[in-house]
XYZ file of C-alpha atoms in Angstrom:
778
model
C 0.041 0.224 0.266
C 1.271 3.341 -0.801
C 1.786 5.719 0.826
C -1.344 8.159 2.123
C -0.813 11.259 0.449
C -1.074 14.531 2.668
C -0.893 18.975 2.992
C 2.154 19.046 5.562
C 4.729 21.737 3.635
C 7.802 19.929 1.453
C 11.034 18.743 4.710
C 12.762 22.168 4.995
C 10.055 24.135 3.269
C 7.026 26.187 4.829
C 3.515 26.752 3.360
C 2.204 28.188 0.144
C 1.377 31.154 1.474
C -2.759 32.326 -0.418
C -1.560 33.837 -3.099
C 1.220 31.500 -4.181
C -1.146 28.988 -2.735
C -3.310 30.291 -6.008
C -0.254 30.771 -9.301
C 0.208 26.872 -8.202
C -3.354 26.015 -7.982
C -3.774 28.041 -11.824
C -0.893 25.806 -13.347
C -2.445 23.141 -12.090
C -5.105 23.554 -14.377
C -7.470 24.041 -11.654
C -10.061 26.855 -11.223
C -8.031 30.105 -10.011
C -9.239 30.321 -6.114
C -12.069 32.519 -4.992
C -10.172 35.606 -3.147
C -11.003 36.435 0.614
C -13.643 38.508 0.346
C -15.497 36.473 -2.032
C -15.160 33.301 -0.232
C -16.458 35.667 3.236
C -19.284 36.569 0.865
C -20.143 32.709 -0.052
C -20.720 32.499 3.670
C -22.669 35.109 4.172
C -24.378 33.721 1.938
C -25.360 30.607 2.658
C -25.197 31.110 7.245
C -24.633 27.231 8.701
C -23.980 25.538 5.935
C -20.668 26.488 4.360
C -18.086 23.810 5.110
C -15.232 23.038 2.887
C -16.445 21.156 1.110
C -19.477 23.307 -0.119
C -16.900 26.050 -1.261
C -15.060 23.946 -3.034
C -17.879 23.393 -5.481
C -18.938 26.544 -5.495
C -15.521 27.628 -7.088
C -15.445 24.738 -8.920
C -11.400 23.514 -6.914
C -11.082 20.487 -7.518
C -8.055 17.548 -7.176
C -4.650 19.080 -5.625
C -6.460 22.663 -5.515
C -7.986 21.583 -2.403
C -4.827 20.832 -0.765
C -4.442 24.582 -0.891
C -7.777 25.974 -0.357
C -7.246 24.363 2.470
C -4.456 25.763 3.647
C -6.502 29.692 3.086
C -8.993 28.723 5.322
C -6.641 27.873 7.951
C -4.831 31.203 6.738
C -8.804 33.520 6.782
C -8.658 31.995 10.107
C -5.690 32.556 11.569
C -6.380 36.067 10.515
C -9.092 36.333 12.656
C -11.415 35.723 9.363
C -13.574 32.409 10.054
C -14.480 30.518 12.609
C -15.641 27.152 12.707
C -18.434 25.660 14.552
C -20.243 21.771 14.134
C -17.516 21.084 10.896
C -19.137 23.784 9.105
C -17.469 27.604 8.424
C -19.027 30.846 9.735
C -17.588 34.419 9.087
C -15.753 35.493 13.047
C -18.166 36.817 15.119
C -21.289 35.798 13.198
C -24.126 34.507 14.579
C -25.123 30.710 13.578
C -28.273 30.509 11.768
C -30.128 29.512 15.247
C -28.930 30.138 18.253
C -30.584 31.118 22.456
C -31.319 34.869 23.217
C -32.517 37.033 25.968
C -34.405 39.764 25.489
C -33.391 41.833 26.527
C -35.235 45.484 26.214
C -36.981 46.948 22.611
C -35.966 49.473 20.427
C -38.077 52.913 19.698
C -40.955 51.074 17.452
C -41.215 48.224 20.522
C -39.573 46.209 19.244
C -38.017 42.917 21.407
C -34.220 43.443 21.009
C -32.074 40.529 21.963
C -28.765 39.267 22.614
C -26.876 36.399 22.130
C -27.564 33.337 25.503
C -24.403 31.987 25.422
C -22.060 34.891 25.249
C -19.060 35.362 26.917
C -17.509 39.163 26.212
C -14.339 39.151 27.962
C -13.286 37.203 24.239
C -15.868 37.699 22.326
C -16.285 41.563 22.948
C -19.690 43.450 23.096
C -22.791 40.801 22.369
C -24.685 41.777 19.050
C -28.378 43.437 19.528
C -31.019 41.232 17.672
C -34.064 43.035 16.391
C -36.253 39.957 17.622
C -39.684 39.025 14.540
C -42.850 37.091 16.311
C -44.279 35.514 13.045
C -46.351 33.451 16.428
C -48.949 36.180 17.242
C -52.178 35.019 16.964
C -50.895 31.539 16.645
C -52.284 30.319 21.069
C -47.776 30.477 21.858
C -46.750 32.431 25.128
C -45.991 36.451 23.931
C -42.455 37.256 24.361
C -41.415 39.616 26.637
C -38.080 41.101 28.835
C -36.757 38.296 30.640
C -37.947 35.094 28.699
C -35.590 33.111 26.660
C -36.959 32.672 22.549
C -34.793 30.178 19.850
C -34.099 31.793 17.161
C -33.642 31.625 12.887
C -31.043 34.023 11.506
C -32.148 35.805 8.911
C -31.957 38.810 6.739
C -34.696 41.235 7.713
C -33.498 44.615 8.562
C -32.115 45.487 11.921
C -32.953 48.135 12.264
C -31.003 51.315 13.825
C -31.265 50.174 17.068
C -29.757 46.464 16.375
C -26.967 44.640 14.107
C -29.182 41.472 12.511
C -32.813 40.271 12.969
C -33.680 37.054 14.020
C -36.871 35.234 14.386
C -38.844 33.215 16.903
C -38.760 29.342 16.527
C -40.042 29.338 19.516
C -40.316 30.589 23.442
C -38.200 28.675 25.723
C -38.557 28.096 29.797
C -36.204 30.695 31.107
C -33.261 29.228 32.802
C -30.468 31.061 35.079
C -27.499 31.895 33.063
C -25.388 31.698 36.724
C -26.533 29.488 39.389
C -27.321 30.436 43.618
C -26.230 27.792 46.050
C -23.982 27.023 48.551
C -20.173 26.257 49.157
C -19.841 21.963 50.013
C -16.720 20.644 50.833
C -15.999 17.408 51.022
C -13.783 14.007 50.336
C -13.355 14.336 46.930
C -13.519 18.604 46.819
C -16.016 21.189 46.712
C -19.293 20.799 44.957
C -22.244 23.214 45.216
C -25.509 22.457 47.175
C -27.879 25.001 44.984
C -30.690 27.212 46.471
C -33.095 25.902 44.135
C -33.459 21.328 45.328
C -35.039 20.642 41.435
C -31.672 21.487 40.669
C -28.329 18.318 40.621
C -25.497 19.226 43.401
C -22.912 21.230 40.725
C -18.521 19.441 40.932
C -16.911 23.324 42.156
C -13.758 24.446 39.311
C -11.265 24.562 43.046
C -8.111 26.649 41.340
C -9.958 29.699 42.066
C -12.628 30.099 44.841
C -12.764 33.553 44.445
C -11.791 33.693 48.696
C -14.881 31.761 49.451
C -15.458 29.256 52.422
C -17.918 26.109 53.191
C -20.632 27.086 53.826
C -20.554 31.257 51.964
C -23.692 31.719 49.138
C -21.938 32.045 46.046
C -22.868 32.523 42.377
C -21.592 30.313 39.481
C -21.042 29.645 36.480
C -21.401 26.205 34.483
C -18.161 24.995 32.827
C -17.946 22.163 30.532
C -19.218 18.510 32.590
C -16.573 16.978 34.135
C -13.677 13.688 33.793
C -17.287 11.621 34.929
C -19.674 13.563 32.856
C -21.180 15.135 35.656
C -22.356 19.005 35.602
C -19.015 21.751 37.316
C -19.147 25.069 37.317
C -16.892 27.752 38.508
C -17.467 30.533 41.288
C -18.198 33.337 39.726
C -19.070 35.563 43.494
C -18.871 34.755 46.383
C -22.266 36.570 48.112
C -21.260 36.188 51.778
C -22.159 34.344 54.936
C -25.765 32.547 54.285
C -26.820 34.483 58.014
C -26.745 37.841 56.378
C -29.204 39.335 54.862
C -27.444 40.702 51.810
C -27.184 36.585 50.378
C -30.938 36.667 51.126
C -31.921 39.258 49.556
C -29.829 37.827 46.540
C -31.902 34.623 46.625
C -34.051 36.658 45.866
C -33.052 38.429 43.106
C -32.022 35.533 41.902
C -34.737 33.386 41.889
C -37.222 35.934 40.383
C -34.865 37.328 37.609
C -34.200 40.457 38.556
C -31.544 42.724 36.380
C -29.725 44.391 39.700
C -26.119 45.128 37.814
C -26.576 48.781 35.054
C -23.725 47.791 31.913
C -21.065 49.351 31.049
C -22.699 51.557 28.707
C -25.131 52.155 31.453
C -22.734 53.189 33.674
C -20.733 55.637 31.454
C -24.037 57.256 29.780
C -25.221 58.197 33.936
C -21.290 59.032 34.739
C -21.422 61.566 31.251
C -24.778 63.607 32.134
C -23.937 66.648 32.935
C -27.501 68.945 34.894
C -29.491 70.698 33.270
C -30.319 74.284 32.795
C -32.479 77.063 33.478
C -32.588 77.201 29.903
C -36.424 76.132 28.458
C -37.684 76.304 32.212
C -39.971 78.298 34.696
C -37.570 79.854 37.267
C -39.355 78.301 40.631
C -36.200 79.019 42.612
C -37.606 81.001 44.856
C -40.989 79.091 45.489
C -41.108 76.839 49.177
C -40.990 73.980 48.548
C -40.181 70.934 50.808
C -40.321 67.442 49.923
C -40.821 64.880 53.897
C -40.055 61.018 52.846
C -38.340 58.456 55.387
C -35.759 58.474 57.256
C -33.484 57.256 55.330
C -35.148 57.916 51.865
C -31.969 58.586 49.641
C -33.777 59.223 46.322
C -36.235 62.644 46.392
C -39.100 62.598 43.710
C -41.548 64.566 44.989
C -41.876 67.632 46.827
C -44.969 69.990 48.214
C -46.059 73.719 48.389
C -49.426 75.290 50.248
C -51.216 78.232 50.161
C -54.361 79.700 50.921
C -56.471 80.519 46.894
C -56.582 84.491 47.046
C -59.044 84.830 44.709
C -61.827 85.971 46.572
C -64.199 83.999 44.758
C -62.176 80.919 46.351
C -62.877 81.477 50.010
C -61.612 78.988 51.944
C -59.995 77.333 48.801
C -56.098 76.304 48.448
C -53.569 75.990 45.554
C -50.964 72.905 46.535
C -48.505 72.415 43.897
C -46.579 68.927 43.268
C -43.226 68.936 41.935
C -41.545 65.824 40.660
C -37.642 64.755 39.865
C -37.733 65.525 35.262
C -35.915 62.159 34.900
C -36.982 62.646 31.586
C -34.699 65.786 30.425
C -31.908 62.318 31.304
C -33.080 59.660 30.476
C -34.083 59.930 26.904
C -36.274 57.466 25.081
C -34.115 54.724 22.852
C -30.490 55.589 24.396
C -28.588 52.978 27.011
C -30.508 54.767 29.789
C -33.944 54.709 28.872
C -33.768 50.696 28.378
C -32.603 49.213 30.778
C -34.884 51.353 32.680
C -37.125 49.653 30.690
C -35.992 46.107 31.172
C -35.811 46.482 35.153
C -39.936 48.622 34.968
C -38.915 49.532 39.063
C -36.665 49.839 41.837
C -37.045 46.324 44.485
C -36.759 47.126 47.932
C -35.060 45.556 50.288
C -34.737 45.782 54.019
C -31.038 47.037 53.643
C -30.993 48.046 49.812
C -32.520 49.341 46.920
C -31.760 47.954 43.161
C -32.511 50.731 41.579
C -34.027 51.674 38.525
C -32.045 54.569 37.762
C -27.702 54.404 37.551
C -27.293 55.903 41.617
C -26.107 58.940 39.997
C -29.107 60.221 38.756
C -31.787 58.092 41.412
C -29.628 59.503 45.001
C -27.800 62.088 42.208
C -28.752 64.606 39.269
C -32.819 63.859 39.940
C -32.806 63.938 43.019
C -34.507 66.676 44.089
C -31.982 67.770 46.876
C -31.758 70.460 49.500
C -30.422 74.126 48.490
C -29.126 72.366 45.181
C -31.345 73.138 41.558
C -32.885 70.533 39.585
C -35.405 70.486 36.790
C -38.828 69.456 38.289
C -42.465 68.779 36.466
C -44.753 70.076 38.956
C -48.555 70.841 38.991
C -50.261 73.410 40.366
C -53.768 72.749 41.265
C -56.662 74.852 43.375
C -58.920 73.032 45.235
C -62.144 75.041 46.633
C -63.063 75.405 50.474
C -64.839 71.148 50.210
C -61.701 69.453 48.267
C -62.936 70.140 45.285
C -60.424 70.817 42.263
C -61.452 73.972 40.167
C -58.230 73.708 37.213
C -54.470 72.836 37.272
C -51.415 73.586 34.996
C -48.114 71.987 34.663
C -45.379 73.550 34.474
C -41.059 72.936 33.324
C -38.930 74.749 36.414
C -35.978 74.851 38.349
C -36.108 74.217 41.849
C -34.472 73.820 45.056
C -36.168 72.242 47.960
C -36.603 74.875 50.956
C -36.043 71.467 53.144
C -35.434 67.582 53.516
C -38.039 66.273 55.880
C -38.502 62.990 57.940
C -42.713 62.291 58.384
C -42.044 61.406 61.607
C -40.156 65.844 61.524
C -42.596 67.303 60.094
C -46.156 65.251 61.853
C -43.632 66.538 65.592
C -43.290 70.053 64.631
C -47.403 69.720 63.309
C -47.959 68.253 67.029
C -45.846 70.423 69.218
C -42.854 69.350 69.324
C -40.190 70.946 66.391
C -36.557 70.412 66.252
C -34.124 72.426 65.438
C -34.994 72.774 61.424
C -38.857 72.560 61.251
C -39.443 75.816 63.505
C -38.499 78.045 60.859
C -40.470 76.561 58.099
C -43.692 75.747 60.537
C -45.224 78.912 60.177
C -44.741 79.636 56.289
C -44.557 76.123 55.031
C -45.823 73.284 57.826
C -49.131 74.576 58.881
C -50.509 75.655 54.966
C -49.783 72.438 54.299
C -51.780 70.745 56.587
C -54.864 72.529 55.946
C -54.364 72.232 52.386
C -54.902 68.510 53.647
C -57.802 69.237 55.560
C -59.463 70.617 52.611
C -58.685 67.993 50.341
C -59.419 65.558 52.909
C -62.366 66.675 52.425
C -62.953 65.996 48.841
C -61.545 62.619 49.977
C -64.127 61.297 51.849
C -66.643 62.642 49.452
C -64.917 60.712 47.169
C -65.228 57.035 50.119
C -62.142 55.249 48.179
C -61.870 51.932 48.949
C -61.065 51.857 52.898
C -58.825 48.585 54.272
C -56.779 49.032 57.480
C -54.320 47.120 57.135
C -50.933 47.746 59.154
C -48.031 47.300 57.294
C -44.846 44.805 58.956
C -41.326 46.165 59.063
C -38.460 44.427 59.916
C -35.625 46.334 61.195
C -32.345 45.445 61.147
C -28.724 45.777 63.886
C -25.874 46.851 61.802
C -24.768 42.992 61.043
C -27.876 43.453 58.606
C -29.471 40.492 60.642
C -33.414 40.667 61.539
C -33.231 43.128 65.908
C -37.505 42.260 65.649
C -40.617 43.376 63.269
C -42.360 46.504 64.062
C -45.347 48.282 62.669
C -44.216 52.191 61.238
C -47.222 54.239 62.880
C -49.025 55.949 60.548
C -48.885 59.281 60.086
C -50.775 62.886 59.119
C -47.652 63.300 57.330
C -48.054 60.293 54.858
C -51.841 60.509 54.587
C -51.000 64.071 53.703
C -48.098 62.711 50.954
C -50.833 60.122 49.703
C -53.369 62.603 49.161
C -51.510 65.213 47.501
C -49.418 62.275 44.916
C -53.466 61.462 43.458
C -54.209 64.301 43.285
C -51.056 65.511 40.940
C -51.687 61.562 38.957
C -55.105 62.646 38.462
C -54.119 65.658 36.603
C -51.531 64.038 34.713
C -54.175 61.651 33.476
C -56.573 64.637 32.874
C -54.318 66.267 30.277
C -53.068 63.765 28.472
C -56.514 62.603 28.016
C -57.269 65.918 26.577
C -55.126 66.765 24.754
C -54.685 63.228 23.818
C -51.556 61.870 24.059
C -51.462 58.088 24.626
C -50.102 56.885 27.906
C -50.042 54.587 30.560
C -52.704 54.492 32.826
C -53.565 52.918 35.805
C -55.866 50.964 36.715
C -57.953 48.734 38.936
C -60.785 47.060 37.402
C -63.599 45.664 39.980
C -63.629 42.814 41.580
C -64.460 39.490 39.334
C -68.235 37.640 40.239
C -66.269 34.122 41.339
C -64.431 37.126 43.966
C -67.940 38.508 44.650
C -69.739 35.634 45.735
C -66.817 33.325 47.871
C -66.792 37.142 50.060
C -70.391 37.509 50.129
C -70.674 33.511 51.496
C -67.484 34.828 53.726
C -69.555 37.673 55.721
C -72.843 35.658 55.626
C -70.180 33.157 58.636
C -70.063 36.440 60.407
C -73.882 37.358 60.206
C -72.783 39.799 57.796
C -74.780 40.700 54.238
C -73.078 42.477 51.829
C -75.683 43.528 49.094
C -76.025 42.276 45.436
C -72.920 42.277 43.083
C -74.606 44.623 40.675
C -73.011 48.333 40.583
C -71.552 47.768 44.206
C -68.957 50.388 44.652
C -65.988 50.945 47.410
C -68.588 52.782 49.594
C -70.231 49.610 50.464
C -67.483 47.744 51.006
C -66.880 50.555 53.464
C -69.846 51.086 55.746
C -68.309 45.974 56.106
C -65.255 47.415 57.763
C -66.589 50.346 59.966
C -69.120 48.345 61.311
C -65.891 45.593 62.353
C -63.747 48.085 63.260
C -62.661 48.240 66.688
C -63.851 43.855 66.965
C -61.827 41.071 66.926
C -62.565 40.149 63.259
C -61.608 44.000 61.819
C -58.277 42.563 60.376
C -59.987 39.396 58.672
C -62.508 40.678 57.141
C -59.486 43.496 56.001
C -57.710 39.944 54.598
C -60.959 39.166 53.002
C -62.159 41.352 51.673
C -58.351 42.394 50.094
C -57.872 38.915 48.444
C -60.935 39.677 46.770
C -60.692 42.105 44.728
C -58.668 42.571 41.943
C -55.610 43.536 41.108
C -54.151 46.848 39.813
C -52.330 46.590 37.039
C -50.690 49.960 34.294
C -52.930 49.891 30.694
C -53.462 52.486 27.333
C -57.218 51.570 28.031
C -59.300 52.829 30.358
C -61.681 51.625 32.636
C -60.671 53.513 35.527
C -59.349 52.673 39.053
C -62.335 50.794 41.775
C -59.921 51.425 44.772
C -59.768 55.008 44.395
C -62.559 55.469 42.881
C -62.222 57.713 40.464
C -62.301 57.664 36.634
C -59.219 58.518 35.258
C -55.629 57.859 36.542
C -52.063 57.164 35.160
C -48.439 57.437 38.093
C -46.778 60.678 37.547
C -45.172 60.743 40.844
C -42.302 58.391 40.739
C -40.387 58.346 37.925
C -37.471 57.563 39.658
C -37.865 54.141 40.381
C -41.064 52.932 38.303
C -40.991 53.635 34.386
C -44.565 54.554 33.460
C -44.304 57.064 35.514
C -41.075 58.369 32.887
C -43.750 57.328 30.134
C -46.177 59.990 32.003
C -43.699 62.522 31.436
C -43.133 62.363 27.813
C -46.292 62.644 27.635
C -46.837 65.393 29.272
C -44.177 67.046 28.032
C -45.421 66.385 23.919
C -48.937 67.408 24.372
C -47.259 70.673 26.074
C -44.637 71.631 24.367
C -42.195 71.522 27.145
C -39.310 70.378 24.633
C -38.253 67.588 22.352
C -37.297 64.974 24.321
C -40.988 64.514 24.910
C -43.215 60.923 23.350
C -42.248 59.828 20.708
C -44.776 59.971 17.859
C -46.969 56.843 17.253
C -46.605 55.349 20.526
C -50.228 53.617 20.395
C -49.036 50.656 18.918
C -46.131 50.358 21.929
C -48.302 50.611 24.997
C -49.745 47.332 24.992
C -46.316 45.987 25.698
C -44.524 48.212 27.521
C -47.973 48.344 30.258
C -47.325 44.165 29.755
C -43.595 45.009 30.511
C -44.117 47.330 33.939
C -47.005 45.219 35.038
C -44.804 41.833 35.214
C -41.943 43.625 36.206
C -44.215 45.220 39.337
C -45.393 41.398 39.997
C -41.727 40.630 39.720
C -40.463 42.960 42.574
C -43.418 42.749 44.792
C -43.399 39.035 45.538
C -39.101 39.541 45.451
C -39.539 41.699 48.437
C -41.849 39.679 49.560
C -40.180 36.556 49.491
C -36.865 37.794 51.123
C -39.160 39.210 54.413
C -40.579 35.711 54.508
C -36.647 33.922 54.388
C -35.629 36.645 56.745
C -37.686 36.110 59.589
C -37.664 32.172 59.075
C -33.690 33.226 59.639
C -34.610 35.148 62.898
C -36.700 31.697 63.799
C -34.855 28.638 63.197
C -33.040 29.625 66.415
C -36.591 29.418 67.766
C -37.448 25.791 67.196
C -39.629 24.675 69.392
C -41.328 27.895 70.815
C -44.905 28.570 71.576
C -46.571 30.815 69.218
C -50.056 32.962 69.414
C -52.037 34.099 66.263
C -54.354 33.841 63.949
C -55.526 31.437 60.952
C -55.024 33.560 58.158
C -56.217 31.068 55.558
C -57.647 27.156 54.630
C -56.532 25.382 51.605
C -57.903 21.570 51.918
C -53.861 21.228 52.038
C -53.935 22.498 55.508
C -53.579 25.539 57.688
C -52.208 29.285 56.829
C -50.831 30.954 60.924
C -49.809 34.072 60.611
C -47.889 35.054 64.740
C -49.158 37.817 66.441
C -46.038 39.503 67.407
C -44.019 38.933 63.750
C -46.871 38.613 61.585
C -44.341 35.571 60.351
C -46.880 33.264 57.863
C -46.937 30.042 58.351
C -48.658 26.223 57.838
C -50.344 23.948 60.272
C -50.689 20.501 57.629
C -54.124 18.423 57.660
C -52.926 15.473 58.128
C -50.730 17.173 61.781
C -54.177 18.316 62.539
C -56.041 16.040 64.530
C -57.556 12.896 65.391
C -60.593 13.396 62.029
C -60.595 13.323 58.701
C -60.714 17.850 58.267
C -63.555 18.177 55.592
C -62.339 21.594 54.042
C -65.391 24.452 53.670
C -64.355 26.456 50.942
C -67.771 28.035 51.459
C -67.083 29.322 54.551
C -63.251 29.207 54.861
C -62.886 26.316 57.408
C -61.653 23.030 58.045
C -63.528 21.218 59.816
C -63.802 17.382 61.809
C -66.522 14.671 59.883
C -66.804 12.571 63.705
C -66.215 15.285 65.828
C -67.528 18.887 64.585
C -64.119 19.962 65.491
C -63.769 23.251 63.271
C -60.784 25.410 62.205
C -61.957 28.695 61.179
C -59.788 31.488 58.699
C -59.792 34.244 61.101
C -59.046 32.217 64.784
C -57.413 33.050 67.779
C -54.476 29.212 67.848
C -51.737 29.042 69.565
C -48.788 27.052 67.767
C -45.305 25.495 67.860
C -42.631 26.092 66.173
C -41.956 22.904 64.599
C -39.245 23.953 61.721
C -37.865 26.778 60.225
C -36.440 26.633 56.369
C -34.668 29.993 56.264
C -33.474 29.567 52.001
C -37.729 28.464 50.916
C -38.829 31.529 54.389
C -40.999 29.101 55.221
C -42.473 27.596 58.967
C -43.814 24.896 59.975
C -46.180 25.387 63.659
C -47.777 22.339 64.568
C -51.430 22.987 66.604
C -51.832 23.302 70.145
C -55.117 24.916 70.239
C -58.943 23.182 70.145
C -61.371 24.031 67.571
C -64.475 25.449 67.986
C -68.013 23.322 67.724
C -70.953 23.755 65.747
C -72.617 21.521 68.082
C -72.012 22.647 72.014
C -71.013 18.981 73.430
C -69.317 18.178 77.130
C -66.035 17.655 77.131
C -66.643 14.185 77.814
C -68.188 13.994 74.567
C -65.947 14.749 72.431
C -63.028 12.396 74.935
C -65.687 9.934 73.367
C -65.703 11.230 69.432
C -62.027 11.820 69.902
C -61.552 7.773 70.381
C -63.960 6.178 68.486
C -62.235 8.711 65.355
C -60.480 7.192 63.229
C -58.322 4.326 61.404
C -58.007 4.728 57.808
C -58.214 6.674 55.336
C -59.298 9.206 58.280
C -57.284 9.042 61.112
C -55.104 10.892 60.225
C -52.512 12.317 63.045
C -51.047 11.141 66.436
C -51.691 12.800 69.498
C -49.895 15.898 69.821
C -48.193 17.779 72.690
C -51.162 19.620 73.652
C -53.750 16.307 74.213
C -50.527 15.452 76.932
């Protein structure tokens, strides 16, 4: 057998250059080798289908000339012009014909933009932006949105100005984290990750760079190629810290809910390059004594207020109320990096000891924040109210303001109550007292409007210096809080009215009436308390308020407030107006918090466009884009609420983890087929009592009465019952508490203690017997 011929260069010689190879091919009678540009053009026109064989066939390269083609292709690869993927050649940096992408934003036309899901910026540079073309609309497939993973086929469609490529959706994929969160463990065979998500497998960890993480630390890892035994493997990207810290707990929430929390470099750069606004095109309001009233620890101040008696004799007893809001639209322009990132985030997310801001701190805590004594651009509304709180009119203005004072709610309230500190006396007479007088006027209007008046105190977590839970408390609800709330509501109404009158598209804040199904369930529950709910047709908030006033001050008050809250629809954003049921308003929009809500920024841009206040207003032809934006920001709001709630649950579970076995008092806050939810009185912590542990009986769930009743004994546990429980288990990273019920239930038919004991002794066996006697029975 003759030796196989190879394409190696002759001994003692060098591989021919592409030019020399072309000459040799020509002398050999074969077709001349194509140029590098010809090859790149062929590959571009045949994405994913251009291998060495296809190139040779297309350019009619045969015989020995194939050797020189191979050398030419190798030289192009060495020069960084080509890459080899799955035996196919592609232009370096180009995208494969089918790839997985992550949706990161929308372009100026509202179309989705994405980047490749598997892209190494260190090696490949800035990821290309891909315009997503959705051919699946109306097909029944879930509509894609921000944060989704998509399977795309790249196309030659025009990508527009904000993208470099385009692709059509093949499938919307399940969301998959780009990194995995877990606890670093060290075993006999090395380091491994114990994932927080119990559905994920343990991973071998590359020990070459542990990022100073120790056994038991919470870490974030990225996946690598499999280990030698074929199992999954990862490398540590970030050490988050010791497990028992608030930072670690909130990091779990960020990861679990996929909340963006690190700003891309282009966004950081844009924020750093922002310059202070000037007076050009603005009214000079720097002498108007507007003040901010916020929580004591607030860093971003996006609203300031002022009030004065109306000097118009025709409006005796009326007031002029001014609300000024940070002019975020000046700094965040449509379609620019800051805008795309704000849209992606949707809103700021608030955890007990840190904020994940919608905008970089250079803006949120800096140029946009209405800091005391500093010039700041603002969008302001001046509203005139009559003596009964009815609005007579309003006007919007684009201004330059200078906050006269920064007050905490408690400071402002103390000054009004006769206990001013060293700051407040100077502004008490001229600023604070007129504000409270104006609020008294607006309160009369609110009472006449009769919004839904739920009384549900919000519990807050107090952390110590180490970031651990120190206690849970209910902050006092002050008139200072109510004043700012009512002023903001009126400013929001004014914004919606102005945009509607100008026929400029906007995002309404809408709240639908309760569904018939929820009203039936509420009616059935209230009937167990002897309370009648009026016929469901045309119910207004006043009907619910009448029930709330009836139970106020009774043991059932908190329970009824909770159940009525659960019967309500969820508020959301929409370009279509259906009114706001809870506030009892015909039109409503969010205008007052553009630093932390993207919906408010859209409203600001609408006002700028409607009133001709600048060239940075809402772009034309926004009507078709607002439904998608409304869906995005509504989803982001729900995501933030879940993350905030989960973090509180995990922190309280972590705090109670060393109190397993302790007894607590609480109320039944929910009843389901599988058991009872318990809310503890002192902390507001929620836990669960499995139905299988309730008693020596078969317990039947009655949905209409929100109760669980024993089939044989008649012992019943109902929503709102006060109970005593023992903490059996605390799972901090699931945010779960499991309780054992110590209290006895109540009985529809009164029995003597002896009869109840006899019933329990007789009940049971088989499927009906659901648990062994507990501690309370011994």
